[in-house]
Amino acid sequence: MSTSKQRPIGVFDSGVGGLTNVRALMERLPMENIIYFGDTARVPYGTKSRATIETFAMQIVDFLLENDVKALVIACNTIAAVAGQRIRQKAGNMPVLDVISAGAEAALQTTKNNRIGIIATNTTVNSNAYARAIHSKNNDTLVRTQAAPLLVPLVEEGWLDHEVTRLTVREYLKPLLADDIDTLVLGCTHFPLLKPLIGREAQNVTLVDSAITTAEATAKALAQAGLLNTENDNPDYRFYVSDIPLRFRTIGERFLGRSMEQIEMVTLG
Ligand code: DGL
């Protein structure tokens, strides 16, 4: 029987993209055990309805709770945007961290001119979740959101420094740059992989990578709850997916920045 501190952190996403969060957590909290679930059979979520995403998200949360996690990290912006509240209700006292709260907070700390841009999936943009999170802290901030759905398949294709991706990024950023933003939130799991390219296209803008800020928020929440694992030199990482597509390992390892030992397939619902 593991103690509370030894129990794993449960991280989940619509697919493989949330591994950018796992990577940030491994770096920030190297002694924590982690269970990851990626809903690779049903990705993308970014184009689906709120009701469908909520149903899928609750199934994932049930699975992670059955695996005795001590905290939940919603790595998917789209899930956080539409199902964050329901997940928190279900989790009760357990710490629940999410990329939108952490990203909004970091953006507010970064901006100097109070003009923040957000790029995300269609569902995240339509939910208005980033603007709500930012305005709940500072109502005077200008928030400009831009759906950037084409960047998801481009990243999955590995076109991280490709001319097509560069032109797509340039097109998406045009209205945000015209609004003179000084801070841009990468509001989708896939976008941190495009940081160098986006950085070149938005030169005077500071990029907020919500994976890093979420890992920081997780460290803080675990410390506050007395749940930090400080004695574990050999952390256990388990990766569960609902389908193992042909290129899953290659793409996953690119997101994670290291090899994946155990990948297991499970069926939910
Ligand atoms: N994980 C999603 C997000 O962060 C992107 C991929 C999808 O559409 O499912 O919004």
XYZ file of N, CA and C and ligand atoms in Angstrom:
817
model
N 0.853 -1.202 0.000
C 0.000 0.000 0.000
C 0.886 1.248 0.000
N 0.709 2.148 -0.985
C 1.574 3.324 -1.036
C 1.031 4.433 -0.134
N 1.920 5.261 0.383
C 1.482 6.388 1.200
C 0.951 7.467 0.269
N 0.285 8.467 0.865
C -0.286 9.542 0.038
C 0.753 10.176 -0.863
N 1.952 10.388 -0.311
C 2.980 11.098 -1.078
C 3.490 10.278 -2.256
N 3.480 8.948 -2.071
C 4.010 8.093 -3.147
C 3.016 7.874 -4.277
N 1.764 8.172 -4.024
C 0.759 7.965 -5.075
C 1.089 8.848 -6.286
N 0.736 8.382 -7.472
C 1.123 9.140 -8.674
C 0.279 10.401 -8.914
N 0.833 11.282 -9.730
C 0.069 12.417 -10.263
C -0.600 11.913 -11.543
N -1.875 12.194 -11.711
C -2.580 11.789 -12.935
C -2.635 12.949 -13.908
N -2.074 12.749 -15.088
C -2.049 13.806 -16.112
C -2.851 13.304 -17.304
N -3.696 14.155 -17.865
C -4.460 13.650 -19.013
C -4.701 14.695 -20.084
N -4.933 14.135 -21.279
C -5.088 14.980 -22.470
C -5.930 14.233 -23.496
N -6.365 14.952 -24.516
C -7.124 14.323 -25.593
C -6.242 13.367 -26.405
N -4.954 13.484 -26.305
C -4.094 12.627 -27.132
C -2.668 12.649 -26.641
N -1.778 12.877 -27.578
C -0.352 12.774 -27.281
C 0.230 14.109 -26.782
N -0.463 15.223 -27.108
C 0.087 16.552 -26.844
C 0.376 16.830 -25.371
N -0.414 16.238 -24.484
C -0.228 16.485 -23.044
C 1.104 15.986 -22.519
N 1.826 15.236 -23.351
C 3.149 14.785 -22.909
C 4.096 15.965 -22.723
N 3.790 17.111 -23.342
C 4.615 18.302 -23.078
C 4.489 18.685 -21.598
N 3.315 18.421 -21.019
C 3.131 18.697 -19.593
C 3.867 17.685 -18.727
N 3.841 16.426 -19.170
C 4.554 15.380 -18.426
C 6.045 15.715 -18.408
N 6.529 16.149 -19.544
C 7.947 16.510 -19.647
C 8.293 17.618 -18.641
N 7.447 18.641 -18.606
C 7.691 19.752 -17.679
C 7.587 19.273 -16.228
N 6.666 18.371 -15.946
C 6.528 17.846 -14.584
C 7.738 17.003 -14.193
N 8.222 16.196 -15.128
C 9.407 15.357 -14.840
C 10.603 16.229 -14.479
N 10.697 17.381 -15.184
C 11.834 18.267 -14.918
C 11.667 19.017 -13.602
N 10.462 19.476 -13.344
C 10.215 20.283 -12.132
C 10.100 19.427 -10.882
N 9.497 18.217 -11.044
C 9.240 17.351 -9.885
C 9.810 15.949 -10.166
N 11.142 15.822 -10.184
C 11.751 14.567 -10.642
C 11.499 13.361 -9.738
N 10.937 13.581 -8.567
C 10.698 12.430 -7.686
C 9.251 11.956 -7.697
N 8.436 12.552 -8.522
C 7.022 12.169 -8.537
C 6.759 11.014 -9.517
N 5.911 10.084 -9.086
C 5.410 9.054 -10.004
C 4.294 9.689 -10.837
N 4.207 9.303 -12.102
C 3.211 9.938 -12.987
C 2.462 8.874 -13.800
N 1.142 9.049 -13.854
C 0.331 8.239 -14.780
C -0.236 9.192 -15.821
N -0.088 8.846 -17.076
C -0.602 9.690 -18.152
C -1.692 8.954 -18.902
N -2.773 9.651 -19.201
C -3.767 9.077 -20.109
C -3.977 10.001 -21.304
N -3.853 9.454 -22.489
C -4.098 10.207 -23.725
C -5.188 9.506 -24.523
N -6.230 10.252 -24.846
C -7.394 9.636 -25.508
C -7.185 9.575 -27.021
N -6.157 8.860 -27.424
C -5.719 8.841 -28.820
C -6.767 8.274 -29.795
N -7.717 7.478 -29.264
C -8.753 6.928 -30.152
C -9.776 7.992 -30.525
N -9.899 9.022 -29.661
C -10.986 9.986 -29.898
C -10.489 11.412 -30.162
N -9.162 11.593 -30.198
C -8.589 12.900 -30.521
C -8.979 13.270 -31.966
N -9.212 14.488 -32.338
C -9.062 15.709 -31.550
C -10.340 16.061 -30.775
N -10.157 16.717 -29.650
C -11.288 17.237 -28.890
C -11.631 18.656 -29.343
N -10.637 19.339 -29.884
C -10.752 20.774 -30.172
C -11.834 21.164 -31.149
N -12.399 20.165 -31.826
C -13.464 20.450 -32.782
C -14.794 19.850 -32.308
N -14.798 19.240 -31.102
C -16.012 18.559 -30.628
C -16.842 19.460 -29.713
N -18.075 19.001 -29.429
C -18.980 19.822 -28.612
C -18.640 19.693 -27.128
N -19.120 20.638 -26.376
C -18.924 20.669 -24.928
C -19.419 19.365 -24.275
N -20.645 18.926 -24.667
C -21.246 17.743 -24.034
C -20.373 16.505 -24.256
N -19.893 16.352 -25.472
C -19.056 15.178 -25.776
C -17.747 15.232 -24.995
N -17.143 16.390 -24.962
C -15.862 16.514 -24.261
C -16.049 16.234 -22.762
N -17.139 16.724 -22.198
C -17.403 16.477 -20.769
C -17.530 14.983 -20.488
N -18.289 14.284 -21.335
C -18.471 12.835 -21.146
C -17.120 12.122 -21.202
N -16.339 12.420 -22.216
C -15.028 11.777 -22.362
C -14.136 12.110 -21.153
N -14.152 13.376 -20.759
C -13.266 13.810 -19.665
C -13.617 13.089 -18.361
N -14.913 12.915 -18.098
C -15.296 12.257 -16.849
C -14.882 10.783 -16.868
N -14.910 10.170 -18.032
C -14.451 8.772 -18.121
C -12.946 8.680 -17.803
N -12.208 9.657 -18.300
C -10.760 9.645 -18.043
C -10.486 9.859 -16.551
N -11.221 10.800 -15.958
C -11.024 11.094 -14.534
C -11.346 9.847 -13.698
N -12.430 9.146 -14.034
C -12.768 7.898 -13.318
C -11.599 6.917 -13.391
N -11.039 6.782 -14.578
C -9.922 5.850 -14.763
C -8.727 6.237 -13.876
N -8.420 7.513 -13.840
C -7.265 7.955 -13.043
C -7.539 7.810 -11.547
N -8.773 8.099 -11.132
C -9.105 7.949 -9.707
C -9.018 6.470 -9.304
N -9.436 5.582 -10.200
C -9.313 4.133 -9.916
C -7.839 3.752 -9.754
N -6.964 4.508 -10.391
C -5.528 4.233 -10.289
C -4.870 4.975 -9.125
N -5.717 5.478 -8.245
C -5.260 6.014 -6.964
C -4.314 7.217 -7.081
N -4.633 8.128 -7.989
C -3.779 9.314 -8.123
C -3.985 10.259 -6.929
N -2.988 11.075 -6.646
C -3.099 12.017 -5.508
C -3.446 13.430 -5.982
N -3.299 13.673 -7.277
C -3.618 14.994 -7.855
C -3.917 14.796 -9.333
N -4.684 15.732 -9.877
C -5.007 15.652 -11.308
C -4.436 16.870 -12.022
N -3.832 16.637 -13.175
C -3.365 17.745 -14.001
C -4.077 17.667 -15.351
N -4.934 18.657 -15.607
C -5.642 18.697 -16.895
C -4.692 19.338 -17.894
N -4.035 18.498 -18.702
C -3.015 19.009 -19.619
C -3.619 19.577 -20.887
N -4.875 19.216 -21.152
C -5.530 19.623 -22.398
C -6.291 20.932 -22.191
N -5.945 21.924 -22.977
C -6.618 23.229 -22.868
C -8.106 23.101 -23.144
N -8.448 22.274 -24.132
C -9.852 22.132 -24.522
C -10.663 21.509 -23.374
N -10.128 20.483 -22.727
C -10.837 19.867 -21.588
C -10.947 20.883 -20.453
N -9.843 21.562 -20.174
C -9.860 22.556 -19.085
C -10.909 23.630 -19.375
N -11.025 24.011 -20.655
C -11.939 25.094 -21.017
C -13.394 24.716 -20.776
N -13.773 23.479 -21.076
C -15.199 23.159 -20.995
C -15.576 22.236 -19.847
N -14.623 21.514 -19.271
C -15.003 20.535 -18.242
C -14.264 20.734 -16.920
N -13.469 21.789 -16.830
C -12.664 22.013 -15.625
C -13.484 22.031 -14.346
N -14.616 22.714 -14.415
C -15.448 22.865 -13.211
C -16.015 21.521 -12.743
N -16.522 20.734 -13.700
C -17.084 19.424 -13.337
C -16.018 18.493 -12.777
N -14.837 18.584 -13.336
C -13.742 17.719 -12.859
C -13.389 18.098 -11.415
N -13.368 19.385 -11.125
C -13.044 19.831 -9.761
C -14.110 19.358 -8.780
N -15.374 19.430 -9.188
C -16.456 18.956 -8.308
C -16.254 17.483 -7.992
N -15.929 16.719 -9.006
C -15.774 15.278 -8.829
C -14.562 14.952 -7.948
N -13.490 15.732 -8.095
C -12.241 15.418 -7.383
C -12.303 15.785 -5.897
N -13.271 16.567 -5.513
C -13.408 16.920 -4.091
C -12.207 17.695 -3.580
N -11.538 17.160 -2.563
C -10.408 17.887 -1.962
C -9.084 17.694 -2.695
N -9.074 16.825 -3.645
C -7.811 16.522 -4.338
C -7.349 17.735 -5.150
N -6.042 18.059 -5.133
C -5.584 19.175 -5.979
C -5.842 18.895 -7.467
N -6.435 19.868 -8.132
C -6.655 19.765 -9.588
C -6.010 20.986 -10.228
N -5.043 20.749 -11.091
C -4.351 21.852 -11.765
C -4.746 21.831 -13.232
N -4.729 22.984 -13.852
C -5.046 22.962 -15.279
C -4.282 24.041 -16.017
N -4.081 23.758 -17.290
C -3.247 24.625 -18.121
C -3.823 26.032 -18.294
N -5.148 26.168 -18.229
C -5.723 27.501 -18.466
C -5.506 28.418 -17.256
N -5.800 27.926 -16.061
C -5.574 28.771 -14.869
C -4.109 29.179 -14.784
N -3.223 28.186 -14.970
C -1.791 28.478 -14.842
C -1.328 29.421 -15.952
N -1.807 29.201 -17.175
C -1.396 30.037 -18.310
C -1.895 31.469 -18.153
N -3.145 31.612 -17.675
C -3.725 32.949 -17.498
C -2.932 33.727 -16.438
N -2.631 33.047 -15.363
C -1.865 33.659 -14.277
C -0.486 34.118 -14.774
N 0.187 33.228 -15.499
C 1.530 33.557 -16.000
C 1.474 34.715 -16.993
N 0.436 34.748 -17.816
C 0.313 35.825 -18.809
C 0.152 37.168 -18.107
N -0.646 37.179 -17.053
C -0.859 38.427 -16.305
C 0.436 38.907 -15.647
N 1.221 37.942 -15.206
C 2.499 38.343 -14.592
C 3.509 38.817 -15.630
N 3.339 38.366 -16.867
C 4.310 38.690 -17.922
C 4.022 40.023 -18.605
N 2.751 40.303 -18.884
C 2.442 41.470 -19.720
C 2.808 42.795 -19.047
N 3.311 43.701 -19.878
C 3.652 45.027 -19.351
C 2.649 46.057 -19.872
N 2.106 45.787 -21.080
C 1.169 46.763 -21.652
C -0.292 46.315 -21.507
N -0.503 45.210 -20.769
C -1.868 44.711 -20.532
C -2.593 44.304 -21.809
N -1.842 43.752 -22.759
C -2.456 43.268 -24.003
C -1.936 41.857 -24.251
N -2.852 40.896 -24.097
C -2.461 39.486 -24.144
C -3.143 38.787 -25.317
N -2.370 38.007 -26.060
C -2.930 37.201 -27.145
C -2.974 35.737 -26.726
N -3.954 35.011 -27.269
C -4.073 33.581 -26.970
C -4.244 32.855 -28.297
N -3.471 31.795 -28.536
C -3.787 30.925 -29.678
C -4.168 29.564 -29.117
N -5.234 28.977 -29.674
C -5.780 27.741 -29.115
C -6.650 27.033 -30.146
N -7.304 25.951 -29.735
C -8.230 25.255 -30.646
C -9.537 26.046 -30.746
N -10.401 25.652 -31.677
C -11.697 26.337 -31.843
C -12.537 26.256 -30.568
N -12.622 25.069 -29.981
C -13.482 24.902 -28.800
C -12.968 25.748 -27.638
N -11.669 25.795 -27.451
C -11.109 26.616 -26.374
C -11.431 28.090 -26.622
N -11.242 28.532 -27.856
C -11.515 29.939 -28.178
C -13.001 30.243 -27.968
N -13.873 29.372 -28.462
C -15.316 29.620 -28.333
C -15.776 29.618 -26.881
N -15.096 28.879 -26.026
C -15.506 28.806 -24.612
C -15.210 30.115 -23.876
N -14.286 30.892 -24.419
C -13.892 32.155 -23.793
C -13.210 31.957 -22.430
N -12.746 30.744 -22.177
C -12.229 30.407 -20.843
C -10.980 31.224 -20.473
N -10.094 31.456 -21.434
C -8.884 32.226 -21.116
C -9.243 33.661 -20.728
N -10.132 34.269 -21.522
C -10.498 35.663 -21.226
C -11.159 35.739 -19.850
N -12.021 34.750 -19.543
C -12.682 34.764 -18.223
C -11.654 34.630 -17.107
N -10.710 33.708 -17.292
C -9.691 33.485 -16.249
C -8.840 34.747 -16.048
N -8.507 35.418 -17.141
C -7.679 36.630 -17.039
C -8.498 37.779 -16.453
N -9.717 37.951 -16.934
C -10.532 39.083 -16.463
C -10.983 38.911 -15.019
N -11.024 37.664 -14.540
C -11.400 37.482 -13.126
C -10.307 38.058 -12.207
N -9.096 38.178 -12.755
C -7.994 38.750 -11.964
C -7.744 40.218 -12.298
N -7.929 40.563 -13.573
C -7.690 41.943 -13.982
C -8.586 42.306 -15.168
N -9.595 43.065 -14.867
C -10.608 43.380 -15.863
C -10.139 44.372 -16.926
N -9.020 45.047 -16.664
C -8.538 46.071 -17.598
C -7.673 45.496 -18.717
N -7.450 44.202 -18.685
C -6.543 43.614 -19.672
C -7.258 43.349 -20.987
N -6.590 43.705 -22.081
C -7.145 43.371 -23.390
C -6.734 41.927 -23.718
N -7.712 41.082 -24.036
C -7.411 39.688 -24.370
C -7.899 39.423 -25.795
N -6.973 39.039 -26.663
C -7.344 38.726 -28.044
C -7.095 37.238 -28.288
N -8.139 36.509 -28.664
C -7.961 35.076 -28.914
C -8.022 34.787 -30.405
N -7.283 33.785 -30.795
C -7.242 33.398 -32.205
C -7.215 31.871 -32.279
N -8.226 31.288 -32.920
C -8.202 29.835 -33.130
C -7.110 29.508 -34.145
N -6.315 28.496 -33.836
C -5.208 28.136 -34.731
C -5.206 26.625 -34.965
N -6.345 26.079 -35.429
C -6.492 24.625 -35.503
C -5.504 23.928 -36.444
N -5.077 24.621 -37.507
C -4.190 23.951 -38.472
C -2.828 23.612 -37.878
N -2.483 24.288 -36.791
C -1.159 24.030 -36.208
C -1.091 22.653 -35.540
N -2.250 22.113 -35.133
C -2.238 20.796 -34.457
C -1.719 19.697 -35.399
N -2.352 19.514 -36.586
C -1.814 18.476 -37.480
C -0.399 18.775 -37.982
N -0.050 20.046 -38.112
C 1.309 20.369 -38.578
C 2.355 19.904 -37.564
N 2.035 20.088 -36.278
C 2.959 19.626 -35.232
C 3.016 18.098 -35.245
N 1.846 17.455 -35.368
C 1.822 15.983 -35.381
C 2.620 15.443 -36.566
N 2.639 16.192 -37.642
C 3.387 15.788 -38.825
C 4.897 16.000 -38.623
N 5.233 16.730 -37.574
C 6.642 16.983 -37.299
C 7.184 18.180 -38.058
N 6.288 18.977 -38.625
C 6.734 20.141 -39.401
C 6.971 21.337 -38.474
N 7.948 21.178 -37.610
C 8.164 22.188 -36.575
C 8.908 23.401 -37.115
N 9.648 23.199 -38.224
C 10.408 24.317 -38.776
C 10.227 24.342 -40.294
N 8.996 24.191 -40.697
C 8.670 24.039 -42.124
C 8.047 25.339 -42.639
N 8.277 25.604 -43.904
C 7.761 26.825 -44.510
C 6.224 26.930 -44.390
N 5.551 25.805 -44.561
C 4.083 25.797 -44.482
C 3.639 26.219 -43.072
N 4.342 25.706 -42.079
C 4.000 26.037 -40.696
C 4.287 27.514 -40.421
N 5.386 27.980 -40.971
C 5.766 29.378 -40.752
C 4.697 30.321 -41.324
N 4.252 30.016 -42.540
C 3.233 30.864 -43.165
C 1.911 30.784 -42.406
N 1.594 29.598 -41.901
C 0.343 29.424 -41.143
C 0.406 30.223 -39.847
N 1.527 30.114 -39.165
C 1.707 30.873 -37.917
C 1.605 32.366 -38.211
N 2.264 32.793 -39.280
C 2.274 34.229 -39.621
C 0.846 34.743 -39.833
N 0.045 33.950 -40.547
C -1.336 34.322 -40.845
C -2.158 34.423 -39.542
N -2.003 33.416 -38.679
C -2.767 33.407 -37.420
C -2.370 34.569 -36.498
N -1.080 34.918 -36.554
C -0.616 35.951 -35.608
C -0.946 37.374 -36.053
N -1.242 37.541 -37.351
C -1.468 38.890 -37.903
C -2.413 39.748 -37.046
N -3.661 39.277 -36.783
C -4.577 40.148 -36.023
C -4.091 40.405 -34.596
N -3.399 39.438 -34.008
C -2.925 39.618 -32.629
C -1.802 40.658 -32.589
N -0.896 40.565 -33.553
C 0.216 41.527 -33.587
C -0.304 42.921 -33.924
N -1.343 42.982 -34.775
C -1.938 44.281 -35.114
C -2.532 44.934 -33.867
N -2.912 44.110 -32.904
C -3.471 44.644 -31.654
C -2.390 44.948 -30.620
N -1.127 44.810 -31.064
C -0.005 45.218 -30.228
C 0.128 44.408 -28.927
N -0.134 43.102 -29.006
C 0.045 42.275 -27.800
C 1.529 42.224 -27.442
N 1.838 42.109 -26.167
C 3.247 41.910 -25.781
C 3.456 40.524 -25.179
N 2.363 39.747 -25.050
C 2.425 38.426 -24.431
C 1.513 37.492 -25.225
N 2.016 36.286 -25.515
C 1.198 35.329 -26.268
C 1.160 34.000 -25.521
N -0.056 33.567 -25.181
C -0.203 32.276 -24.490
C -0.327 31.173 -25.534
N 0.511 30.154 -25.399
C 0.433 28.999 -26.286
C -0.641 28.083 -25.699
N -1.898 28.370 -26.079
C -3.039 27.757 -25.390
C -3.483 26.421 -25.946
N -2.543 25.610 -26.348
C -2.850 24.269 -26.860
C -1.626 23.406 -26.594
N -1.868 22.159 -26.205
C -0.770 21.244 -25.845
C 0.337 21.173 -26.904
N -0.057 21.319 -28.162
C 0.907 21.106 -29.237
C 1.838 22.297 -29.477
N 1.396 23.467 -29.072
C 2.105 24.670 -29.501
C 3.487 24.900 -28.868
N 3.754 24.409 -27.659
C 5.114 24.607 -27.135
C 6.200 24.048 -28.058
N 5.851 23.048 -28.870
C 6.858 22.512 -29.795
C 7.204 23.490 -30.913
N 6.350 24.495 -31.071
C 6.586 25.497 -32.123
C 7.230 26.773 -31.574
N 7.658 26.693 -30.326
C 8.185 27.907 -29.680
C 9.257 28.630 -30.507
N 10.280 27.932 -31.022
C 11.309 28.668 -31.780
C 10.716 29.393 -32.985
N 9.840 28.684 -33.719
C 9.260 29.281 -34.928
C 8.335 30.459 -34.581
N 7.488 30.269 -33.579
C 6.558 31.352 -33.191
C 7.366 32.539 -32.661
N 8.409 32.236 -31.925
C 9.268 33.296 -31.367
C 9.860 34.166 -32.474
N 10.220 33.537 -33.593
C 10.796 34.305 -34.713
C 9.728 35.165 -35.385
N 8.503 34.667 -35.414
C 7.414 35.404 -36.082
C 6.814 36.503 -35.194
N 7.069 36.415 -33.911
C 6.483 37.397 -32.978
C 7.604 37.911 -32.085
N 8.490 38.695 -32.719
C 9.764 38.971 -32.062
C 9.716 39.776 -30.774
N 8.807 40.727 -30.667
C 8.810 41.512 -29.432
C 7.764 41.040 -28.437
N 7.380 39.785 -28.595
C 6.303 39.235 -27.776
C 6.871 38.121 -26.893
N 6.465 38.089 -25.638
C 6.918 37.011 -24.745
C 5.926 35.855 -24.821
N 6.467 34.650 -25.010
C 5.599 33.475 -25.135
C 5.385 32.837 -23.763
N 4.135 32.483 -23.495
C 3.836 31.784 -22.229
C 3.546 30.321 -22.573
N 4.377 29.451 -22.033
C 4.223 28.016 -22.242
C 3.481 27.459 -21.033
N 2.206 27.098 -21.241
C 1.423 26.704 -20.071
C 1.898 25.375 -19.457
N 2.664 24.576 -20.209
C 3.174 23.328 -19.622
C 4.114 23.647 -18.451
N 4.975 24.626 -18.651
C 5.940 24.970 -17.602
C 5.228 25.603 -16.406
N 4.308 26.512 -16.691
C 3.628 27.185 -15.576
C 2.714 26.213 -14.825
N 2.154 25.229 -15.519
C 1.309 24.245 -14.831
C 2.159 23.353 -13.917
N 3.348 23.000 -14.377
C 4.235 22.187 -13.527
C 4.594 22.959 -12.262
N 4.827 24.247 -12.432
C 5.155 25.102 -11.281
C 3.964 25.149 -10.316
N 2.774 25.332 -10.866
C 1.565 25.382 -10.027
C 1.327 24.045 -9.332
N 1.660 22.955 -10.006
C 1.490 21.623 -9.409
C 2.433 21.467 -8.206
N 3.668 21.906 -8.390
C 4.644 21.818 -7.288
C 4.127 22.590 -6.070
N 3.588 23.760 -6.325
C 3.084 24.605 -5.241
C 1.886 23.942 -4.537
N 0.963 23.425 -5.341
C -0.253 22.815 -4.770
C 0.091 21.563 -3.963
N 1.025 20.756 -4.464
C 1.393 19.541 -3.733
C 2.084 19.902 -2.418
N 2.932 20.916 -2.474
C 3.627 21.345 -1.250
C 2.603 21.828 -0.221
N 1.651 22.621 -0.675
C 0.620 23.148 0.233
C -0.211 22.032 0.851
N -0.473 20.984 0.075
C -1.313 19.877 0.562
C -0.480 18.841 1.334
N 0.824 19.072 1.458
C 1.705 18.121 2.144
C 1.847 16.816 1.367
N 1.777 16.916 0.031
C 1.777 15.701 -0.799
C 3.028 15.559 -1.680
N 4.020 16.416 -1.466
C 5.224 16.339 -2.308
C 5.994 15.055 -2.018
N 6.399 14.369 -3.050
C 7.203 13.162 -2.885
C 8.678 13.565 -2.881
N 9.324 13.396 -1.748
C 10.712 13.863 -1.659
C 11.705 12.706 -1.523
N 11.159 11.465 -1.506
C 12.081 10.325 -1.353
C 11.786 9.279 -2.413
N 12.153 9.580 -3.617
C 11.867 8.634 -4.701
C 12.869 8.853 -5.829
N 13.974 8.090 -5.769
C 15.018 8.274 -6.782
C 14.715 7.524 -8.074
N 13.678 6.702 -8.025
C 13.378 5.884 -9.186
C 11.897 5.999 -9.550
N 11.498 7.160 -10.052
C 10.075 7.386 -10.294
C 9.490 6.461 -11.369
N 8.207 6.152 -11.186
C 7.516 5.252 -12.088
C 6.658 6.088 -13.056
N 6.846 5.886 -14.334
C 6.054 6.610 -15.332
C 5.238 5.602 -16.135
N 3.921 5.760 -16.116
C 3.065 4.846 -16.884
C 2.236 5.632 -17.898
N 2.188 5.150 -19.122
C 1.460 5.851 -20.184
C 0.324 4.973 -20.697
N -0.896 5.491 -20.577
C -2.057 4.771 -21.075
C -2.675 5.562 -22.222
N -3.123 4.827 -23.225
C -3.784 5.479 -24.358
C -4.986 4.636 -24.763
N -5.930 5.253 -25.497
C -7.099 4.489 -25.927
C -6.882 3.863 -27.305
N -5.782 4.205 -27.946
C -5.411 3.555 -29.201
C -3.915 3.760 -29.380
N -3.280 2.812 -30.046
C -1.847 3.013 -30.314
C -1.655 3.119 -31.821
N -1.796 4.354 -32.335
C -1.595 4.513 -33.776
C -0.137 4.238 -34.158
N 0.032 4.004 -35.436
C 1.342 3.597 -35.949
C 2.504 4.455 -35.434
N 2.319 5.755 -35.517
C 3.455 6.630 -35.207
C 3.403 7.169 -33.771
N 2.578 6.536 -32.936
C 2.382 7.085 -31.593
C 3.695 7.242 -30.829
N 4.511 6.180 -30.872
C 5.747 6.228 -30.086
C 6.669 7.354 -30.579
N 6.824 7.452 -31.887
C 7.717 8.487 -32.446
C 7.226 9.880 -32.055
N 5.919 10.110 -32.239
C 5.388 11.443 -31.931
C 5.471 11.691 -30.426
N 5.079 10.672 -29.663
C 5.089 10.795 -28.197
C 6.476 11.118 -27.669
N 7.472 10.456 -28.222
C 8.830 10.682 -27.713
C 9.335 12.082 -28.085
N 8.815 12.611 -29.182
C 9.170 13.985 -29.560
C 8.580 14.969 -28.541
N 7.339 14.726 -28.168
C 6.678 15.582 -27.177
C 7.364 15.461 -25.812
N 7.712 14.221 -25.482
C 8.236 13.947 -24.148
C 9.722 14.283 -24.028
N 10.427 14.230 -25.145
C 11.858 14.504 -25.122
C 12.657 13.344 -24.557
N 12.071 12.170 -24.452
C 12.788 10.971 -24.020
C 11.991 9.722 -24.441
N 12.585 8.557 -24.239
C 11.887 7.348 -24.696
C 10.776 6.947 -23.723
N 9.787 6.249 -24.247
C 8.658 5.807 -23.427
C 8.758 4.302 -23.225
N 8.932 3.917 -21.967
C 9.128 2.492 -21.678
C 7.804 1.729 -21.778
N 6.840 2.138 -20.938
C 5.600 1.362 -20.895
C 4.440 2.148 -21.506
N 3.895 1.643 -22.587
C 2.663 2.229 -23.157
C 1.608 1.122 -23.174
N 0.484 1.388 -22.558
C -0.551 0.362 -22.482
C -1.855 0.907 -23.067
N -2.609 0.022 -23.708
C -3.877 0.478 -24.274
C -5.040 0.070 -23.376
N -5.944 1.015 -23.103
C -7.135 0.702 -22.306
C -8.366 1.273 -23.023
N -9.495 0.621 -22.789
C -10.743 1.109 -23.390
C -11.599 1.722 -22.307
N -12.047 2.936 -22.533
C -12.868 3.628 -21.535
C -14.338 3.623 -21.950
N -15.217 3.792 -20.957
C -16.630 4.010 -21.246
C -17.386 2.728 -21.573
N -5.048 18.784 -26.488
C -5.769 19.772 -27.233
C -5.644 21.143 -26.531
O -4.722 21.405 -25.790
C -5.300 19.853 -28.675
C -5.643 18.643 -29.511
C -7.138 18.407 -29.629
O -7.835 19.156 -30.341
O -7.613 17.450 -29.020
O -6.489 21.980 -26.725
